[in-house]
CSV table of C-alpha atoms in Angstrom, one decimal:
chain,number,residue,atom,x,y,z
A,1,UNK,CA,0.0,0.0,0.0
A,2,UNK,CA,1.5,3.3,-1.1
A,3,UNK,CA,1.3,6.4,1.0
A,4,UNK,CA,2.2,9.9,-0.1
A,5,UNK,CA,2.0,13.3,1.5
A,6,UNK,CA,2.3,16.3,-0.8
A,7,UNK,CA,2.8,19.8,0.6
A,8,UNK,CA,0.7,19.0,3.6
A,9,UNK,CA,-0.1,21.8,6.1
A,10,UNK,CA,-1.6,21.2,9.5
A,11,UNK,CA,-1.9,22.9,12.9
A,12,UNK,CA,-3.8,22.4,16.1
A,13,UNK,CA,-3.5,26.1,17.1
A,14,UNK,CA,-1.9,29.2,15.5
A,15,UNK,CA,1.6,27.6,15.4
A,16,UNK,CA,1.8,25.2,12.4
A,17,UNK,CA,2.7,21.6,13.1
A,18,UNK,CA,3.4,20.6,9.5
A,19,UNK,CA,4.3,23.1,6.7
A,20,UNK,CA,4.7,21.8,3.2
A,21,UNK,CA,5.3,18.3,4.5
A,22,UNK,CA,6.3,15.7,1.8
A,23,UNK,CA,6.6,12.0,2.4
A,24,UNK,CA,6.5,8.9,0.1
A,25,UNK,CA,6.1,5.4,1.5
A,26,UNK,CA,6.2,2.6,-1.1
A,27,UNK,CA,4.0,-0.5,-0.9
A,28,UNK,CA,5.5,-3.1,1.5
A,29,UNK,CA,8.0,-0.7,2.8
A,30,UNK,CA,8.8,-0.7,6.6
A,31,UNK,CA,9.4,2.9,7.8
A,32,UNK,CA,10.4,4.1,11.2
A,33,UNK,CA,9.6,7.8,11.8
A,34,UNK,CA,11.6,9.0,14.7
A,35,UNK,CA,11.6,12.3,16.5
A,36,UNK,CA,11.4,14.1,19.8
A,37,UNK,CA,8.1,14.2,21.8
A,38,UNK,CA,5.6,16.7,20.5
A,39,UNK,CA,7.2,16.8,17.0
A,40,UNK,CA,4.0,15.6,15.4
A,41,UNK,CA,4.8,11.9,14.9
A,42,UNK,CA,1.4,10.7,16.2
A,43,UNK,CA,-0.5,13.4,14.3
A,44,UNK,CA,1.3,12.2,11.1
A,45,UNK,CA,0.1,8.7,11.8
A,46,UNK,CA,-3.5,9.8,12.6
A,47,UNK,CA,-3.5,11.6,9.2
A,48,UNK,CA,-2.5,8.4,7.5
A,49,UNK,CA,-5.4,6.7,9.2
A,50,UNK,CA,-7.8,9.4,8.1
A,51,UNK,CA,-8.5,10.3,11.8
A,52,UNK,CA,-7.5,13.9,11.2
A,53,UNK,CA,-7.5,15.8,7.9
A,54,UNK,CA,-4.8,18.2,6.6
A,55,UNK,CA,-5.7,21.9,6.3
A,56,UNK,CA,-4.1,21.9,2.9
A,57,UNK,CA,-2.1,19.7,0.7
A,58,UNK,CA,-2.8,16.1,-0.4
A,59,UNK,CA,-2.6,12.8,1.5
A,60,UNK,CA,-2.9,9.8,-0.9
A,61,UNK,CA,-3.2,6.1,-0.1
A,62,UNK,CA,-2.8,4.0,-3.2
A,63,UNK,CA,-3.3,7.2,-5.2
A,64,UNK,CA,-6.7,7.8,-3.6
A,65,UNK,CA,-7.0,11.3,-1.9
A,66,UNK,CA,-7.8,10.7,1.7
A,67,UNK,CA,-9.2,14.2,2.3
A,68,UNK,CA,-11.9,13.7,-0.4
A,69,UNK,CA,-13.2,10.5,1.3
A,70,UNK,CA,-16.3,10.6,3.5
A,71,UNK,CA,-16.2,9.4,7.1
A,72,UNK,CA,-18.0,6.2,6.0
A,73,UNK,CA,-15.5,5.5,3.3
A,74,UNK,CA,-12.6,6.1,5.7
A,75,UNK,CA,-14.1,3.7,8.2
A,76,UNK,CA,-14.6,1.1,5.5
A,77,UNK,CA,-11.0,1.6,4.4
A,78,UNK,CA,-9.7,1.2,8.0
A,79,UNK,CA,-11.9,-1.9,8.5
A,80,UNK,CA,-10.8,-3.5,5.3
A,81,UNK,CA,-7.1,-2.6,5.0
A,82,UNK,CA,-5.6,-1.0,8.1
A,83,UNK,CA,-4.6,-1.8,11.6
A,84,UNK,CA,-3.6,1.1,13.9
A,85,UNK,CA,-2.1,0.5,17.3
A,86,UNK,CA,-2.2,3.5,19.5
A,87,UNK,CA,0.3,4.7,22.0
A,88,UNK,CA,-2.5,4.4,24.7
A,89,UNK,CA,-3.4,0.8,23.6
A,90,UNK,CA,-7.0,1.2,22.6
A,91,UNK,CA,-8.6,-2.0,23.9
A,92,UNK,CA,-12.0,-2.3,25.4
A,93,UNK,CA,-11.0,-2.1,29.0
A,94,UNK,CA,-14.0,-3.8,30.5
A,95,UNK,CA,-13.9,-6.8,28.2
A,96,UNK,CA,-11.7,-9.8,28.7
A,97,UNK,CA,-8.6,-10.2,26.6
A,98,UNK,CA,-10.3,-13.1,24.8
A,99,UNK,CA,-13.3,-11.0,23.9
A,100,UNK,CA,-11.1,-8.2,22.6
A,101,UNK,CA,-9.3,-10.6,20.3
A,102,UNK,CA,-12.5,-12.5,19.4
A,103,UNK,CA,-13.9,-9.1,18.1
A,104,UNK,CA,-11.5,-9.2,15.2
A,105,UNK,CA,-10.8,-12.9,14.7
A,106,UNK,CA,-12.1,-16.3,15.9
A,107,UNK,CA,-9.0,-18.1,14.7
A,108,UNK,CA,-7.9,-19.3,18.2
A,109,UNK,CA,-5.0,-21.4,16.9
A,110,UNK,CA,-3.4,-18.2,15.6
A,111,UNK,CA,-4.0,-16.4,18.9
A,112,UNK,CA,-2.3,-19.2,20.8
A,113,UNK,CA,0.7,-19.1,18.5
A,114,UNK,CA,0.9,-15.3,18.8
A,115,UNK,CA,0.5,-15.6,22.6
A,116,UNK,CA,3.5,-17.9,22.7
A,117,UNK,CA,5.5,-15.8,20.4
A,118,UNK,CA,4.8,-12.6,22.5
A,119,UNK,CA,5.6,-14.5,25.7
A,120,UNK,CA,2.1,-14.0,27.1
A,121,UNK,CA,0.4,-16.3,29.6
A,122,UNK,CA,-2.8,-17.9,28.4
A,123,UNK,CA,-4.3,-17.1,31.8
A,124,UNK,CA,-4.8,-13.4,30.8
A,125,UNK,CA,-7.3,-14.5,28.1
A,126,UNK,CA,-10.0,-14.7,30.8
A,127,UNK,CA,-8.8,-11.5,32.6
A,128,UNK,CA,-10.4,-8.1,32.0
A,129,UNK,CA,-8.1,-5.8,30.1
A,130,UNK,CA,-8.2,-3.3,32.9
A,131,UNK,CA,-6.4,-5.9,35.1
A,132,UNK,CA,-3.5,-6.2,32.6
A,133,UNK,CA,-0.1,-4.5,33.0
A,134,UNK,CA,0.9,-1.8,30.5
A,135,UNK,CA,3.3,-4.3,28.7
A,136,UNK,CA,0.6,-7.0,28.5
A,137,UNK,CA,-1.9,-4.5,27.1
A,138,UNK,CA,0.6,-3.4,24.5
A,139,UNK,CA,1.3,-6.9,23.4
A,140,UNK,CA,-2.4,-7.8,23.3
A,141,UNK,CA,-3.0,-4.7,21.1
A,142,UNK,CA,-0.2,-5.9,18.7
A,143,UNK,CA,-1.8,-9.4,18.6
A,144,UNK,CA,-5.1,-7.9,17.8
A,145,UNK,CA,-3.4,-5.9,15.0
A,146,UNK,CA,-1.8,-9.0,13.6
A,147,UNK,CA,-5.2,-10.9,13.7
A,148,UNK,CA,-6.7,-8.2,11.5
A,149,UNK,CA,-4.4,-9.3,8.7
A,150,UNK,CA,-4.1,-5.7,7.4
A,151,UNK,CA,-2.3,-4.3,4.4
A,152,UNK,CA,-1.2,-1.2,6.2
A,153,UNK,CA,0.0,-1.2,9.8
A,154,UNK,CA,0.4,2.0,11.8
A,155,UNK,CA,2.2,1.6,15.2
A,156,UNK,CA,2.4,4.5,17.6
A,157,UNK,CA,5.2,4.0,20.1
A,158,UNK,CA,4.7,0.2,20.2
A,159,UNK,CA,7.5,-0.5,22.6
A,160,UNK,CA,6.7,2.2,25.2
A,161,UNK,CA,5.8,-0.4,27.9
A,162,UNK,CA,8.1,-3.2,26.8
A,163,UNK,CA,11.4,-4.3,28.2
A,164,UNK,CA,14.4,-5.1,26.0
A,165,UNK,CA,13.5,-8.8,25.8
A,166,UNK,CA,10.0,-8.2,24.7
A,167,UNK,CA,11.1,-5.4,22.4
A,168,UNK,CA,13.4,-7.8,20.6
A,169,UNK,CA,10.6,-10.3,20.4
A,170,UNK,CA,8.3,-7.7,18.9
A,171,UNK,CA,10.8,-6.7,16.3
A,172,UNK,CA,11.3,-10.3,15.3
A,173,UNK,CA,7.6,-11.0,15.1
A,174,UNK,CA,6.8,-7.9,13.2
A,175,UNK,CA,9.5,-8.6,10.6
A,176,UNK,CA,8.2,-12.2,10.1
A,177,UNK,CA,4.4,-11.5,10.2
A,178,UNK,CA,4.4,-8.2,8.3
A,179,UNK,CA,6.8,-9.1,5.5
A,180,UNK,CA,4.7,-7.9,2.6
A,181,UNK,CA,2.7,-5.3,4.6
A,182,UNK,CA,3.3,-1.5,4.5
A,183,UNK,CA,4.4,-0.7,8.1
A,184,UNK,CA,4.8,2.7,9.6
A,185,UNK,CA,6.2,2.9,13.2
A,186,UNK,CA,6.5,6.2,15.0
A,187,UNK,CA,8.8,6.0,18.0
A,188,UNK,CA,11.6,7.8,19.7
A,189,UNK,CA,12.9,4.3,20.9
A,190,UNK,CA,16.4,3.9,19.6
A,191,UNK,CA,16.1,0.1,19.9
A,192,UNK,CA,14.4,0.2,16.5
A,193,UNK,CA,17.8,1.0,14.9
A,194,UNK,CA,18.5,-2.7,15.0
A,195,UNK,CA,15.5,-3.5,12.9
A,196,UNK,CA,16.9,-2.3,9.6
A,197,UNK,CA,13.8,-0.1,8.9
A,198,UNK,CA,13.9,2.8,6.6
A,199,UNK,CA,14.5,5.7,9.0
A,200,UNK,CA,12.8,9.0,8.6
A,201,UNK,CA,13.7,11.9,10.9
A,202,UNK,CA,10.6,13.9,11.8
A,203,UNK,CA,12.6,17.2,12.0
A,204,UNK,CA,13.6,16.7,8.4
A,205,UNK,CA,10.0,16.3,7.3
A,206,UNK,CA,8.7,19.4,9.0
A,207,UNK,CA,11.6,21.7,8.0
B,1,UNK,CA,-15.3,-8.9,12.8
B,2,UNK,CA,-18.0,-10.1,15.0
B,3,UNK,CA,-21.7,-9.1,14.6
B,4,UNK,CA,-23.7,-6.7,16.8
B,5,UNK,CA,-25.5,-9.6,18.6
B,6,UNK,CA,-22.2,-11.0,19.8
B,7,UNK,CA,-21.0,-7.6,20.8
B,8,UNK,CA,-24.2,-6.8,22.7
B,9,UNK,CA,-24.0,-10.2,24.4
B,10,UNK,CA,-20.4,-9.5,25.4
B,11,UNK,CA,-21.4,-6.1,26.8
B,12,UNK,CA,-24.1,-7.8,28.9
B,13,UNK,CA,-21.7,-10.4,30.2
B,14,UNK,CA,-19.4,-7.7,31.3
B,15,UNK,CA,-22.1,-5.6,33.0
B,16,UNK,CA,-23.6,-7.8,35.7
B,17,UNK,CA,-22.8,-5.3,38.4
B,18,UNK,CA,-24.4,-2.5,36.4
B,19,UNK,CA,-27.6,-4.6,36.0
B,20,UNK,CA,-27.7,-5.3,39.7
B,21,UNK,CA,-27.3,-1.6,40.5
B,22,UNK,CA,-29.9,-0.5,38.0
B,23,UNK,CA,-32.3,-3.1,39.3
B,24,UNK,CA,-31.8,-1.9,42.9
B,25,UNK,CA,-32.2,1.7,41.8
B,26,UNK,CA,-35.4,1.0,39.9
B,27,UNK,CA,-36.7,-1.0,42.9
B,28,UNK,CA,-36.0,1.9,45.1
B,29,UNK,CA,-37.5,4.3,42.7
B,30,UNK,CA,-40.6,2.1,42.2
B,31,UNK,CA,-41.1,1.5,46.0
B,32,UNK,CA,-40.6,5.2,46.7
B,33,UNK,CA,-43.1,6.3,44.1
B,34,UNK,CA,-45.6,3.7,45.4
B,35,UNK,CA,-44.9,4.7,49.0
B,36,UNK,CA,-45.4,8.4,48.2
B,37,UNK,CA,-48.6,7.7,46.3
B,38,UNK,CA,-50.1,5.5,49.1
B,39,UNK,CA,-49.0,8.0,51.8
B,40,UNK,CA,-50.5,10.9,50.0
B,41,UNK,CA,-53.9,9.1,49.6
B,42,UNK,CA,-53.7,8.1,53.3
B,43,UNK,CA,-52.9,11.6,54.3
B,44,UNK,CA,-55.9,12.9,52.3
B,45,UNK,CA,-58.1,10.4,54.2
B,46,UNK,CA,-56.9,12.0,57.5
B,47,UNK,CA,-58.5,15.2,56.5
B,48,UNK,CA,-61.6,16.0,58.6
B,49,UNK,CA,-64.7,17.2,56.9
B,50,UNK,CA,-64.3,21.0,56.4
B,51,UNK,CA,-68.0,21.8,57.0
B,52,UNK,CA,-69.8,19.4,59.3
B,53,UNK,CA,-72.9,21.5,59.9
B,54,UNK,CA,-72.6,20.5,63.6
B,55,UNK,CA,-70.6,21.7,66.6
B,56,UNK,CA,-70.3,18.4,68.6
B,57,UNK,CA,-70.0,14.8,67.6
B,58,UNK,CA,-71.0,12.2,70.1
B,59,UNK,CA,-69.4,8.8,69.3
B,60,UNK,CA,-68.4,5.6,71.0
B,61,UNK,CA,-65.2,5.8,73.1
B,62,UNK,CA,-62.1,5.0,71.1
B,63,UNK,CA,-63.6,6.3,67.8
B,64,UNK,CA,-62.0,9.4,66.4
B,65,UNK,CA,-63.8,12.0,64.3
B,66,UNK,CA,-62.0,10.7,61.2
B,67,UNK,CA,-63.0,7.1,62.0
B,68,UNK,CA,-66.6,8.3,62.4
B,69,UNK,CA,-66.5,10.0,59.0
B,70,UNK,CA,-65.0,6.9,57.4
B,71,UNK,CA,-67.6,4.6,58.9
B,72,UNK,CA,-70.5,6.8,57.8
B,73,UNK,CA,-69.1,6.8,54.3
B,74,UNK,CA,-68.4,3.1,54.3
B,75,UNK,CA,-71.9,2.3,55.7
B,76,UNK,CA,-70.7,0.2,58.6
B,77,UNK,CA,-70.2,1.0,62.3
B,78,UNK,CA,-67.6,-0.9,64.3
B,79,UNK,CA,-68.9,0.4,67.7
B,80,UNK,CA,-72.3,1.5,68.7
B,81,UNK,CA,-74.1,3.6,71.3
B,82,UNK,CA,-77.5,3.0,73.0
B,83,UNK,CA,-80.2,5.0,71.4
B,84,UNK,CA,-81.1,6.1,75.0
B,85,UNK,CA,-78.1,8.4,75.2
B,86,UNK,CA,-79.4,10.4,72.3
B,87,UNK,CA,-83.0,10.5,73.7
B,88,UNK,CA,-81.8,11.5,77.2
B,89,UNK,CA,-79.5,14.2,75.7
B,90,UNK,CA,-82.3,15.7,73.7
B,91,UNK,CA,-84.6,15.7,76.7
B,92,UNK,CA,-82.0,17.8,78.5
B,93,UNK,CA,-81.6,20.4,75.7
B,94,UNK,CA,-84.2,23.0,76.9
B,95,UNK,CA,-84.0,24.5,73.5
B,96,UNK,CA,-80.2,25.2,73.9
B,97,UNK,CA,-79.2,22.8,71.1
B,98,UNK,CA,-80.4,20.6,68.3
B,99,UNK,CA,-79.3,17.1,67.5
B,100,UNK,CA,-79.5,14.3,64.9
B,101,UNK,CA,-78.8,10.7,65.6
B,102,UNK,CA,-77.2,8.5,62.9
B,103,UNK,CA,-77.0,4.8,62.2
B,104,UNK,CA,-74.9,3.7,59.2
B,105,UNK,CA,-76.1,1.0,56.9
B,106,UNK,CA,-75.0,-0.8,53.8
B,107,UNK,CA,-77.8,-0.5,51.2
B,108,UNK,CA,-78.1,-2.1,47.7
B,109,UNK,CA,-76.8,1.2,46.2
B,110,UNK,CA,-73.9,1.5,48.7
B,111,UNK,CA,-73.6,3.5,51.9
B,112,UNK,CA,-76.8,4.6,53.6
B,113,UNK,CA,-77.4,6.5,56.8
B,114,UNK,CA,-80.6,6.4,58.9
B,115,UNK,CA,-81.2,9.6,60.8
B,116,UNK,CA,-83.4,10.6,63.7
B,117,UNK,CA,-84.1,14.2,64.8
B,118,UNK,CA,-83.4,17.5,63.2
B,119,UNK,CA,-82.2,16.5,59.7
B,120,UNK,CA,-80.2,19.7,59.1
B,121,UNK,CA,-77.7,19.0,61.9
B,122,UNK,CA,-74.6,17.3,60.5
B,123,UNK,CA,-76.3,15.8,57.5
B,124,UNK,CA,-75.8,18.3,54.7
B,125,UNK,CA,-72.2,17.3,53.9
B,126,UNK,CA,-73.0,13.7,53.5
B,127,UNK,CA,-76.2,13.9,51.4
B,128,UNK,CA,-74.1,13.6,48.2
B,129,UNK,CA,-72.0,10.8,49.5
B,130,UNK,CA,-74.5,8.4,51.1
B,131,UNK,CA,-78.3,7.9,51.0
B,132,UNK,CA,-80.1,9.4,54.0
B,133,UNK,CA,-83.2,7.5,55.3
B,134,UNK,CA,-85.6,8.1,58.0
B,135,UNK,CA,-85.0,6.1,61.2
B,136,UNK,CA,-86.9,2.8,61.5
B,137,UNK,CA,-86.5,-0.5,63.1
B,138,UNK,CA,-83.4,-2.3,61.8
B,139,UNK,CA,-82.1,-5.9,62.0
B,140,UNK,CA,-78.4,-5.3,61.1
B,141,UNK,CA,-77.1,-4.2,64.5
B,142,UNK,CA,-77.9,-5.8,67.8
B,143,UNK,CA,-76.1,-5.9,71.1
B,144,UNK,CA,-76.8,-7.9,74.3
B,145,UNK,CA,-77.1,-4.8,76.4
B,146,UNK,CA,-79.1,-2.5,74.1
B,147,UNK,CA,-80.8,-5.0,71.7
B,148,UNK,CA,-81.6,-3.3,68.4
B,149,UNK,CA,-82.0,0.1,70.0
B,150,UNK,CA,-78.6,1.4,68.9
B,151,UNK,CA,-77.1,4.3,67.0
B,152,UNK,CA,-73.7,5.0,65.4
B,153,UNK,CA,-73.5,8.4,67.1
B,154,UNK,CA,-75.1,11.8,66.9
B,155,UNK,CA,-74.3,15.4,66.0
B,156,UNK,CA,-75.3,18.4,68.1
B,157,UNK,CA,-75.5,22.1,67.2
B,158,UNK,CA,-75.6,24.8,69.8
B,159,UNK,CA,-73.8,27.6,71.5
B,160,UNK,CA,-70.1,27.1,72.6
B,161,UNK,CA,-71.0,27.2,76.2
B,162,UNK,CA,-73.7,24.6,75.8
B,163,UNK,CA,-71.4,22.4,73.8
B,164,UNK,CA,-68.7,22.6,76.5
B,165,UNK,CA,-71.0,21.6,79.3
B,166,UNK,CA,-72.6,18.8,77.2
B,167,UNK,CA,-69.2,17.5,76.3
B,168,UNK,CA,-68.2,17.4,80.0
B,169,UNK,CA,-71.4,15.6,80.9
B,170,UNK,CA,-71.1,13.0,78.1
B,171,UNK,CA,-67.4,12.3,78.7
B,172,UNK,CA,-67.9,11.9,82.5
B,173,UNK,CA,-71.2,10.1,82.7
B,174,UNK,CA,-71.8,8.0,79.6
B,175,UNK,CA,-70.2,5.2,77.5
B,176,UNK,CA,-69.8,7.8,74.7
B,177,UNK,CA,-67.3,10.5,74.1
B,178,UNK,CA,-68.0,14.0,72.7
B,179,UNK,CA,-65.7,15.7,70.3
B,180,UNK,CA,-65.9,19.5,69.7
B,181,UNK,CA,-65.6,19.5,65.9
B,182,UNK,CA,-63.9,22.8,65.3
B,183,UNK,CA,-61.0,21.9,67.7
B,184,UNK,CA,-60.6,18.4,66.2
B,185,UNK,CA,-60.6,19.8,62.6
B,186,UNK,CA,-57.8,22.2,63.6
B,187,UNK,CA,-55.8,19.3,65.2
B,188,UNK,CA,-56.4,17.0,62.2
B,189,UNK,CA,-55.2,19.7,59.8
B,190,UNK,CA,-52.1,20.3,61.8
B,191,UNK,CA,-51.3,16.6,61.8
B,192,UNK,CA,-52.0,16.4,58.2
B,193,UNK,CA,-49.7,19.3,57.3
B,194,UNK,CA,-46.9,17.8,59.4
B,195,UNK,CA,-47.3,14.4,57.6
B,196,UNK,CA,-47.4,16.1,54.2
B,197,UNK,CA,-44.3,18.1,55.1
B,198,UNK,CA,-42.4,15.0,56.1
B,199,UNK,CA,-43.5,13.2,53.0
B,200,UNK,CA,-42.3,16.1,50.8
B,201,UNK,CA,-38.9,16.0,52.5
B,202,UNK,CA,-38.7,12.3,52.0
B,203,UNK,CA,-39.7,12.7,48.3
B,204,UNK,CA,-37.0,15.3,47.8
B,205,UNK,CA,-34.3,13.2,49.5
B,206,UNK,CA,-35.3,10.1,47.6
B,207,UNK,CA,-35.4,12.0,44.3
B,208,UNK,CA,-31.9,13.5,45.0
B,209,UNK,CA,-30.5,10.1,45.9
B,210,UNK,CA,-32.0,8.4,42.9
B,211,UNK,CA,-30.7,11.2,40.6
B,212,UNK,CA,-27.3,10.9,42.1
B,213,UNK,CA,-27.2,7.1,41.8
B,214,UNK,CA,-28.5,7.2,38.2
B,215,UNK,CA,-25.9,9.9,37.2
B,216,UNK,CA,-23.1,7.8,38.7
B,217,UNK,CA,-24.3,4.6,37.0
B,218,UNK,CA,-24.7,6.4,33.7
B,219,UNK,CA,-21.3,8.1,33.9
B,220,UNK,CA,-19.8,4.7,34.6
B,221,UNK,CA,-21.7,3.2,31.7
B,222,UNK,CA,-20.8,6.1,29.4
B,223,UNK,CA,-17.1,5.6,30.1
B,224,UNK,CA,-17.4,2.0,29.3
B,225,UNK,CA,-19.3,2.6,26.1
B,226,UNK,CA,-16.9,5.3,24.9
B,227,UNK,CA,-14.1,2.8,25.4
B,228,UNK,CA,-16.0,0.3,23.2
B,229,UNK,CA,-17.0,2.9,20.6
B,230,UNK,CA,-13.4,4.2,20.2
B,231,UNK,CA,-12.2,0.7,19.4
B,232,UNK,CA,-15.2,0.1,17.0
B,233,UNK,CA,-14.4,3.3,15.2
B,234,UNK,CA,-10.8,2.3,14.8
B,235,UNK,CA,-11.5,-1.1,13.5
B,236,UNK,CA,-14.0,0.4,11.0
B,237,UNK,CA,-17.5,0.0,12.4
B,238,UNK,CA,-20.0,1.6,9.9
B,239,UNK,CA,-22.5,4.3,11.0
B,240,UNK,CA,-25.3,1.8,10.8
B,241,UNK,CA,-23.5,-0.7,13.0
B,242,UNK,CA,-22.7,2.0,15.5
B,243,UNK,CA,-26.3,3.1,15.6
B,244,UNK,CA,-27.5,-0.5,15.9
B,245,UNK,CA,-25.0,-1.0,18.8
B,246,UNK,CA,-26.2,2.1,20.5
B,247,UNK,CA,-29.9,1.3,20.1
B,248,UNK,CA,-29.5,-2.3,21.3
B,249,UNK,CA,-27.5,-1.3,24.3
B,250,UNK,CA,-29.9,1.5,25.2
B,251,UNK,CA,-32.7,-1.0,25.3
B,252,UNK,CA,-30.8,-3.7,27.0
B,253,UNK,CA,-29.0,-1.5,29.5
B,254,UNK,CA,-31.7,0.9,30.4
B,255,UNK,CA,-35.3,0.3,29.2
B,256,UNK,CA,-35.6,-3.4,30.1
B,257,UNK,CA,-33.9,-3.5,33.5
B,258,UNK,CA,-35.7,-0.3,34.6
B,259,UNK,CA,-39.1,-1.5,33.5
B,260,UNK,CA,-38.4,-4.9,35.0
B,261,UNK,CA,-37.3,-3.4,38.4
B,262,UNK,CA,-40.3,-1.1,38.5
B,263,UNK,CA,-42.8,-3.9,37.6
B,264,UNK,CA,-41.3,-6.3,40.2
B,265,UNK,CA,-41.6,-3.5,42.8
B,266,UNK,CA,-45.2,-2.9,41.9
B,267,UNK,CA,-45.8,-6.7,42.1
B,268,UNK,CA,-44.3,-6.8,45.6
B,269,UNK,CA,-46.4,-4.0,46.8
B,270,UNK,CA,-49.6,-5.4,45.3
B,271,UNK,CA,-48.9,-8.8,46.9
């Protein structure tokens, strides 16, 4: 899935966040956008997901202009092609882990394999998400993302709650599971340097 | 992605505590409403007749003015007086007061009252409520001491001084008691106002507590639903699916449990 930003402008207040931002991500490319906190990494990701719209300029996914799409079309697009894992791990807190995963896939054999790969105990399947630790929630969010079998994956600070061991695991799994998928990770975590991703510096984009 | 039915089922499974709370709240609401309703009607019944058309009521001991009124309207007397009390009282009047004796009866058309004496004393207010009849021999009431020569009570009209001395005489010397109507009406109104005031305070406190509990429960529910809706939005729920989800949950989470709780409460009260 190809993503392109052409002369994109955006601001939350008077001060512009993006001015004439240009970016091209090729289909199947794995990109790591790194930058300091508050540099607009998460906003860039939200714009790719169609959750916010640019004030001017063009955002294209597979040559379709995102800003011309209706909310319903964007939702359908997200449902069909995209998985977006938020920094805050958007899971349904009052549901059990199992119910959260069952929402997107009933392929329990795949869950079990992913649970083992992510070093998660099967006991948490019956636990409410609100009872899980930050690291467990993050890994469950990533499993849900993988179960969606998306063509475009957007990950916002996916290692924020993970230790080195689990971060390495995550990197390995992502590389295996998302081989032919377009992947965009925004993170300031230097541990991604090992992954061999195409690195984009946020401060170079917003110059 | 799972269908709405599965999602609603999951939400129900995860909301047992909510259902318990809502059920208890609706039970409290139902019972409070019922209690207020019943209390208000009972308080209304405590009201004395505003215009009795008499100054003194002579009734069996232990019977209040309100009881007397209730018995006249119901057409049944639980206690009786000998007719002789009325006859003796009248013979002592010396033109200082007028009196009417009453005996309540149950006729084919409902409450009836047989009267003896001056028909204008204490009868005007009940003409529209029960059927007045001239006194005659009856077979309904009979006591070992007085046979069938009994009455339910009698009303007297006269000067305040005459009423006071008559009351003293009846209270001290007979099996009856005399009630000065104007004083009793004032007392009854005072009691009624106090009860009404207490009921109003109770209604206010209950309403406040119920509103507070409802708001807390709904805030809690809203937080949970917004968590679900955020995820559904991200995984691409359509507008129709979201609407269906919202409508289903509104029915399942609010309408049914509230109605059920209220109906159960009513059932308990009726039983």
